[in-house]
């Protein structure tokens, strides 16, 4: 089984970065009494901002079946769990590609 | 270690383990699809141990991106954990340094949510409970990543079986999980537009950092909400079944 040293080092660096975020708040909070409100607002926006950048271009460059699948998944996601979003998106894409034609 | 607490933790965590299993398998399959070996995928699950950022990692690995940018993107996705460990601080003061190390290493979203819930209930948050809850999620996560990778190896063209839509749909789900937060809509819209523009005119993978930076800056300059946001309640509201 191949185990690329370069890739392993990148993964380790990613693990260290992740651990840093998981201990960082503890270190900060035990040193300071409160987080400035604007910094907190910025921190709060981090996950939505980052993850949106992974969806939007995929929607933009994807074919019509991908666009439709993501729109359907969006509406499903407002009501139901993640799993159903994946199922719905997958059904849309598969139906389109295999019956309507790619 | 308190045996009863440990068992109670195992019981609570097993539900999370079940809920996150499909995502572990998905990670493994997509990792192999993006050129990772099984051992590398297992290594990533075991050391990074953060579902969403692992997905981001393999997505970028597949695009031949600079290593530092992959690490930076993973750091950005996991930044929310800073808030978790800050909010958890008051409950784990009595842990030993070694226990704290494991506490933070295993601090995934549902782990945080349940730990705070337990701490708030007035019962002492014991390391036995925390570790039991964590380990029953961690071990299946790593094993199921491998299983997913083995299945993924048999998959030919990912488009033919619709695998390519799963990652964006998965990320969309996580984005939606944050929709109750202040400024969610403006932040998401601005990041979406900025990332598409950056993708078009600057190129991948810069769309990730550029798009995110615009959304985060917007959140910092928008008028602050009238009430102090409650960190814990906020985090509890977000996806609880994510690893």
Short mmCIF file of C-alpha atoms in Angstrom, two decimals:
data_model
loop_
_atom_site.label_atom_id
_atom_site.label_comp_id
_atom_site.label_asym_id
_atom_site.label_seq_id
_atom_site.Cartn_x
_atom_site.Cartn_y
_atom_site.Cartn_z
CA UNK A 1 0.00 0.00 0.00
CA UNK A 2 1.50 3.29 -1.08
CA UNK A 3 2.13 5.93 1.50
CA UNK A 4 3.44 9.14 0.02
CA UNK A 5 5.70 11.01 2.44
CA UNK A 6 4.81 14.40 1.04
CA UNK A 7 1.10 13.71 1.38
CA UNK A 8 1.62 12.36 4.90
CA UNK A 9 3.40 15.55 5.89
CA UNK A 10 0.61 17.70 4.46
CA UNK A 11 -1.93 15.63 6.38
CA UNK A 12 0.11 15.99 9.57
CA UNK A 13 0.29 19.75 9.08
CA UNK A 14 -3.47 19.81 8.56
CA UNK A 15 -3.90 17.77 11.74
CA UNK A 16 -1.69 20.20 13.66
CA UNK A 17 -3.70 23.15 12.31
CA UNK A 18 -6.93 21.45 13.33
CA UNK A 19 -5.60 20.71 16.79
CA UNK A 20 -4.50 24.34 17.09
CA UNK A 21 -8.08 25.49 16.48
CA UNK A 22 -9.36 22.96 19.01
CA UNK A 23 -7.07 24.14 21.76
CA UNK A 24 -6.79 27.77 20.64
CA UNK A 25 -10.05 28.98 22.12
CA UNK A 26 -9.20 27.43 25.47
CA UNK A 27 -5.81 29.12 25.54
CA UNK A 28 -7.32 32.45 24.52
CA UNK A 29 -10.22 32.37 26.93
CA UNK A 30 -8.08 31.44 29.90
CA UNK A 31 -5.99 34.52 29.11
CA UNK A 32 -8.60 37.10 28.22
CA UNK A 33 -11.90 37.96 29.78
CA UNK A 34 -13.97 38.62 26.66
CA UNK A 35 -13.78 38.55 22.88
CA UNK A 36 -14.30 41.91 21.13
CA UNK A 37 -17.80 41.81 19.60
CA UNK A 38 -16.62 42.54 16.07
CA UNK A 39 -14.04 39.81 16.25
CA UNK A 40 -16.70 37.45 17.49
CA UNK A 41 -18.99 38.43 14.64
CA UNK A 42 -16.18 37.76 12.19
CA UNK A 43 -15.37 34.40 13.81
CA UNK A 44 -19.03 33.47 13.72
CA UNK A 45 -19.11 34.05 9.98
CA UNK A 46 -16.08 31.88 9.26
CA UNK A 47 -17.71 28.49 8.64
CA UNK A 48 -20.58 29.77 6.48
CA UNK A 49 -18.22 31.97 4.47
CA UNK A 50 -15.65 29.24 3.85
CA UNK A 51 -18.09 26.48 3.01
CA UNK A 52 -20.13 28.67 0.69
CA UNK A 53 -17.03 29.13 -1.45
CA UNK A 54 -16.97 25.38 -2.01
CA UNK A 55 -20.57 25.19 -3.17
CA UNK A 56 -21.01 28.33 -5.28
CA UNK A 57 -18.35 27.62 -7.93
CA UNK A 58 -19.52 23.99 -8.18
CA UNK A 59 -23.00 25.32 -8.90
CA UNK A 60 -21.62 27.87 -11.33
CA UNK A 61 -19.49 25.51 -13.42
CA UNK A 62 -21.72 22.44 -13.07
CA UNK A 63 -24.10 21.31 -15.78
CA UNK A 64 -27.85 21.90 -15.60
CA UNK A 65 -28.37 18.59 -13.82
CA UNK A 66 -25.94 19.66 -11.09
CA UNK A 67 -27.56 23.07 -10.75
CA UNK A 68 -31.01 21.52 -10.43
CA UNK A 69 -29.71 18.93 -7.95
CA UNK A 70 -28.23 21.60 -5.70
CA UNK A 71 -31.40 23.69 -5.81
CA UNK A 72 -33.50 20.66 -4.89
CA UNK A 73 -31.02 19.77 -2.13
CA UNK A 74 -31.28 23.32 -0.79
CA UNK A 75 -35.03 23.07 -0.37
CA UNK A 76 -34.81 19.58 1.08
CA UNK A 77 -32.18 20.82 3.53
CA UNK A 78 -34.51 23.50 4.90
CA UNK A 79 -36.80 20.74 6.19
CA UNK A 80 -34.87 17.51 6.40
CA UNK A 81 -31.49 16.19 7.41
CA UNK A 82 -28.22 16.21 5.50
CA UNK A 83 -28.63 12.65 4.47
CA UNK A 84 -31.83 13.42 2.60
CA UNK A 85 -30.12 16.31 0.81
CA UNK A 86 -27.49 13.93 -0.49
CA UNK A 87 -30.11 11.38 -1.50
CA UNK A 88 -32.22 14.00 -3.30
CA UNK A 89 -29.26 15.55 -5.13
CA UNK A 90 -28.07 12.13 -6.17
CA UNK A 91 -31.51 11.07 -7.45
CA UNK A 92 -31.84 14.25 -9.51
CA UNK A 93 -28.42 13.83 -11.11
CA UNK A 94 -28.86 10.13 -11.80
CA UNK A 95 -32.36 10.55 -13.22
CA UNK A 96 -31.19 13.33 -15.51
CA UNK A 97 -28.06 11.57 -16.73
CA UNK A 98 -29.60 8.18 -17.26
CA UNK A 99 -33.06 8.93 -18.55
CA UNK A 100 -33.01 12.43 -19.99
CA UNK A 101 -29.42 12.05 -21.14
CA UNK A 102 -26.31 14.02 -20.23
CA UNK B 1 -12.11 6.47 35.55
CA UNK B 2 -15.74 6.17 36.49
CA UNK B 3 -17.08 3.11 34.75
CA UNK B 4 -20.74 4.15 34.76
CA UNK B 5 -19.91 7.51 33.22
CA UNK B 6 -17.77 5.87 30.57
CA UNK B 7 -20.58 3.51 29.59
CA UNK B 8 -23.05 6.37 29.50
CA UNK B 9 -20.68 8.23 27.20
CA UNK B 10 -20.39 5.20 24.93
CA UNK B 11 -24.15 4.99 24.69
CA UNK B 12 -24.57 8.67 23.82
CA UNK B 13 -21.75 8.69 21.30
CA UNK B 14 -22.91 5.60 19.45
CA UNK B 15 -25.87 7.51 17.98
CA UNK B 16 -23.47 10.11 16.62
CA UNK B 17 -21.25 7.36 15.25
CA UNK B 18 -24.19 5.92 13.35
CA UNK B 19 -25.27 9.29 11.97
CA UNK B 20 -21.79 10.16 10.77
CA UNK B 21 -21.05 6.75 9.25
CA UNK B 22 -22.30 7.65 5.74
CA UNK B 23 -20.06 10.70 5.74
CA UNK B 24 -17.07 8.64 6.82
CA UNK B 25 -17.71 6.23 3.99
CA UNK B 26 -18.21 9.13 1.59
CA UNK B 27 -14.92 10.61 2.69
CA UNK B 28 -13.09 7.34 2.08
CA UNK B 29 -14.63 6.86 -1.35
CA UNK B 30 -13.92 10.42 -2.47
CA UNK B 31 -10.40 10.34 -1.03
CA UNK B 32 -9.55 7.30 -3.16
CA UNK B 33 -11.34 8.91 -6.09
CA UNK B 34 -9.08 11.97 -5.68
CA UNK B 35 -5.90 9.90 -5.74
CA UNK B 36 -5.31 9.09 -2.07
CA UNK B 37 -4.31 5.61 -1.00
CA UNK B 38 -6.34 3.76 1.64
CA UNK B 39 -3.63 4.18 4.26
CA UNK B 40 -3.41 7.90 3.56
CA UNK B 41 -7.17 8.26 3.90
CA UNK B 42 -7.09 6.33 7.18
CA UNK B 43 -4.17 8.44 8.36
CA UNK B 44 -6.10 11.61 7.60
CA UNK B 45 -9.22 10.41 9.41
CA UNK B 46 -7.13 9.39 12.41
CA UNK B 47 -5.07 12.56 12.71
CA UNK B 48 -7.22 15.40 11.37
CA UNK B 49 -10.51 13.83 12.52
CA UNK B 50 -12.83 16.56 11.27
CA UNK B 51 -15.31 15.54 8.59
CA UNK B 52 -15.94 18.76 6.72
CA UNK B 53 -12.30 19.80 6.57
CA UNK B 54 -11.22 16.33 5.45
CA UNK B 55 -13.62 16.73 2.53
CA UNK B 56 -12.11 20.12 1.78
CA UNK B 57 -8.65 18.58 1.98
CA UNK B 58 -9.30 15.84 -0.56
CA UNK B 59 -11.13 18.25 -2.84
CA UNK B 60 -8.00 20.41 -2.95
CA UNK B 61 -5.60 17.43 -3.14
CA UNK B 62 -7.44 16.49 -6.30
CA UNK B 63 -6.73 19.92 -7.78
CA UNK B 64 -2.96 19.81 -7.28
CA UNK B 65 -2.98 22.77 -4.95
CA UNK B 66 0.03 24.02 -2.98
CA UNK B 67 0.39 22.25 0.35
CA UNK B 68 0.27 25.41 2.45
CA UNK B 69 -3.00 26.40 0.85
CA UNK B 70 -4.54 23.03 1.69
CA UNK B 71 -3.47 23.43 5.30
CA UNK B 72 -4.76 27.00 5.37
CA UNK B 73 -8.13 25.98 3.94
CA UNK B 74 -8.47 23.20 6.51
CA UNK B 75 -7.54 25.67 9.21
CA UNK B 76 -10.22 28.04 7.94
CA UNK B 77 -12.94 25.39 7.89
CA UNK B 78 -12.04 24.26 11.40
CA UNK B 79 -11.83 27.74 12.82
CA UNK B 80 -15.17 27.32 14.56
CA UNK B 81 -13.44 24.98 16.99
CA UNK B 82 -11.73 27.98 18.53
CA UNK B 83 -15.15 29.01 19.79
CA UNK B 84 -15.90 25.50 21.02
CA UNK B 85 -12.77 25.17 23.11
CA UNK B 86 -13.34 28.65 24.50
CA UNK B 87 -16.87 27.74 25.57
CA UNK B 88 -15.80 24.38 26.98
CA UNK B 89 -13.09 25.91 29.17
CA UNK B 90 -15.28 26.40 32.24
CA UNK B 91 -16.25 22.74 32.43
CA UNK B 92 -12.85 21.09 32.07
CA UNK B 93 -10.75 23.00 34.56
CA UNK B 94 -10.34 19.84 36.65
CA UNK B 95 -8.94 17.71 33.80
CA UNK B 96 -5.25 16.80 33.86
CA UNK B 97 -3.05 18.14 31.01
CA UNK B 98 -3.05 14.73 29.30
CA UNK B 99 -6.84 14.55 29.56
CA UNK B 100 -7.06 18.06 28.13
CA UNK B 101 -4.93 16.98 25.19
CA UNK B 102 -7.38 14.19 24.33
CA UNK B 103 -10.34 16.43 25.04
CA UNK B 104 -9.22 18.93 22.41
CA UNK B 105 -7.99 16.36 19.92
CA UNK B 106 -11.42 14.69 19.93
CA UNK B 107 -13.46 17.90 19.97
CA UNK B 108 -15.85 17.46 17.05
CA UNK B 109 -19.16 19.31 16.72
CA UNK B 110 -21.52 16.80 18.38
CA UNK B 111 -18.94 16.10 21.07
CA UNK B 112 -18.89 19.77 21.94
CA UNK B 113 -22.67 20.10 21.85
CA UNK B 114 -23.24 17.14 24.16
CA UNK B 115 -20.42 18.07 26.53
CA UNK B 116 -21.81 21.56 27.03
CA UNK B 117 -25.30 20.15 27.48
CA UNK B 118 -23.99 17.85 30.19
CA UNK B 119 -21.97 20.60 31.84
CA UNK B 120 -25.00 22.89 31.89
CA UNK B 121 -27.21 20.22 33.43
CA UNK B 122 -25.28 20.68 36.65
CA UNK B 123 -23.59 17.27 36.64
CA UNK B 124 -19.85 17.33 36.62
CA UNK B 125 -18.37 16.81 33.20
CA UNK B 126 -16.10 13.83 33.83
CA UNK B 127 -13.31 12.77 31.54
CA UNK B 128 -14.66 9.20 31.68
CA UNK B 129 -17.93 10.31 30.09
CA UNK B 130 -16.21 12.59 27.58
CA UNK B 131 -13.75 9.91 26.51
CA UNK B 132 -16.43 7.24 26.21
CA UNK B 133 -18.53 9.53 24.06
CA UNK B 134 -15.54 10.42 21.88
CA UNK B 135 -13.95 7.03 21.36
CA UNK B 136 -17.15 5.39 20.12
CA UNK B 137 -17.27 8.05 17.38
CA UNK B 138 -13.55 8.15 16.63
CA UNK B 139 -12.81 4.47 16.05
CA UNK B 140 -15.78 3.80 13.70
CA UNK B 141 -14.96 7.03 11.84
CA UNK B 142 -11.47 5.79 10.98
CA UNK B 143 -12.63 2.25 10.14
CA UNK B 144 -15.54 3.40 7.99
CA UNK B 145 -13.26 5.78 6.06
CA UNK B 146 -11.22 2.74 5.06
CA UNK B 147 -14.33 0.72 4.19
CA UNK B 148 -15.61 3.60 2.04
CA UNK B 149 -12.25 3.82 0.32
CA UNK B 150 -12.26 0.12 -0.49
CA UNK B 151 -15.71 0.39 -2.03
CA UNK B 152 -14.70 3.58 -3.81
CA UNK B 153 -11.82 1.71 -5.46
CA UNK B 154 -14.30 -0.36 -7.44
CA UNK B 155 -16.03 2.71 -8.77
CA UNK B 156 -15.18 3.59 -12.35
CA UNK B 157 -16.40 6.94 -13.63
CA UNK B 158 -17.67 8.93 -10.63
CA UNK B 159 -20.00 10.93 -12.86
CA UNK B 160 -21.77 7.84 -14.16
CA UNK B 161 -22.92 6.93 -10.68
CA UNK B 162 -23.50 10.52 -9.57
CA UNK B 163 -20.64 10.70 -7.07
CA UNK B 164 -19.59 14.17 -8.20
CA UNK B 165 -22.73 15.85 -6.84
CA UNK B 166 -22.31 14.48 -3.30
CA UNK B 167 -19.50 16.77 -2.19
CA UNK B 168 -21.14 20.08 -3.13
CA UNK B 169 -24.47 18.83 -1.74
CA UNK B 170 -22.70 17.84 1.47
CA UNK B 171 -21.08 21.26 1.82
CA UNK B 172 -24.39 22.93 1.06
CA UNK B 173 -25.86 21.00 3.98
CA UNK B 174 -23.20 22.28 6.36
CA UNK B 175 -23.71 25.83 5.12
CA UNK B 176 -27.44 25.47 5.81
CA UNK B 177 -26.64 24.29 9.33
CA UNK B 178 -25.41 27.78 10.09
CA UNK B 179 -28.46 29.57 8.73
CA UNK B 180 -29.75 30.65 12.15
CA UNK B 181 -26.63 32.70 12.80
CA UNK B 182 -26.52 36.48 12.65
CA UNK B 183 -25.74 37.82 9.20
CA UNK B 184 -25.95 34.36 7.67
CA UNK B 185 -27.67 35.44 4.48
CA UNK B 186 -25.48 38.44 3.62
CA UNK B 187 -22.32 36.51 4.49
CA UNK B 188 -23.29 33.47 2.42
CA UNK B 189 -24.45 35.55 -0.56
CA UNK B 190 -21.36 37.75 -0.60
CA UNK B 191 -19.03 34.76 -0.22
CA UNK B 192 -20.86 32.96 -2.99
CA UNK B 193 -20.57 35.85 -5.43
CA UNK B 194 -16.96 36.60 -4.46
CA UNK B 195 -15.91 32.97 -4.79
CA UNK B 196 -17.49 32.62 -8.23
CA UNK B 197 -15.80 35.84 -9.39
CA UNK B 198 -12.48 34.72 -7.93
CA UNK B 199 -12.87 31.30 -9.53
CA UNK B 200 -13.48 32.97 -12.87
CA UNK B 201 -10.88 35.70 -12.80
CA UNK B 202 -8.19 34.60 -10.34
CA UNK B 203 -8.53 30.84 -10.57
CA UNK B 204 -8.84 27.82 -8.30
CA UNK B 205 -8.05 27.40 -5.44
CA UNK B 206 -7.89 31.09 -4.60
CA UNK B 207 -11.66 31.28 -4.77
CA UNK B 208 -11.78 29.58 -1.36
CA UNK B 209 -9.69 32.07 0.61
CA UNK B 210 -10.77 35.14 -1.38
CA UNK B 211 -14.47 34.31 -1.23
CA UNK B 212 -14.32 33.50 2.47
CA UNK B 213 -12.32 36.63 3.29
CA UNK B 214 -14.96 38.86 1.70
CA UNK B 215 -17.76 37.20 3.70
CA UNK B 216 -15.83 37.35 6.98
CA UNK B 217 -14.91 41.01 6.47
CA UNK B 218 -18.54 41.80 5.77
CA UNK B 219 -19.59 40.13 9.04
CA UNK B 220 -17.01 42.21 10.92
CA UNK B 221 -18.27 45.54 9.56
CA UNK B 222 -22.02 44.86 9.59
CA UNK B 223 -23.95 46.39 12.51
CA UNK B 224 -23.66 44.19 15.58
CA UNK B 225 -26.75 42.33 16.80
CA UNK B 226 -28.51 44.08 19.72
CA UNK B 227 -27.94 41.13 22.03
CA UNK B 228 -24.68 39.42 22.84
CA UNK B 229 -24.67 36.18 20.92
CA UNK B 230 -24.56 33.15 23.18
CA UNK B 231 -21.63 31.10 21.96
CA UNK B 232 -22.84 27.83 23.34
CA UNK B 233 -26.46 28.09 22.31
CA UNK B 234 -25.24 29.10 18.88
CA UNK B 235 -22.96 26.14 18.55
CA UNK B 236 -25.66 23.81 19.83
CA UNK B 237 -27.98 25.07 17.15
CA UNK B 238 -25.54 24.21 14.41
CA UNK B 239 -25.31 20.71 13.06
CA UNK B 240 -25.03 18.26 15.91
CA UNK B 241 -24.45 15.10 13.93
CA UNK B 242 -21.38 16.30 12.07
CA UNK B 243 -17.99 14.99 12.88
#
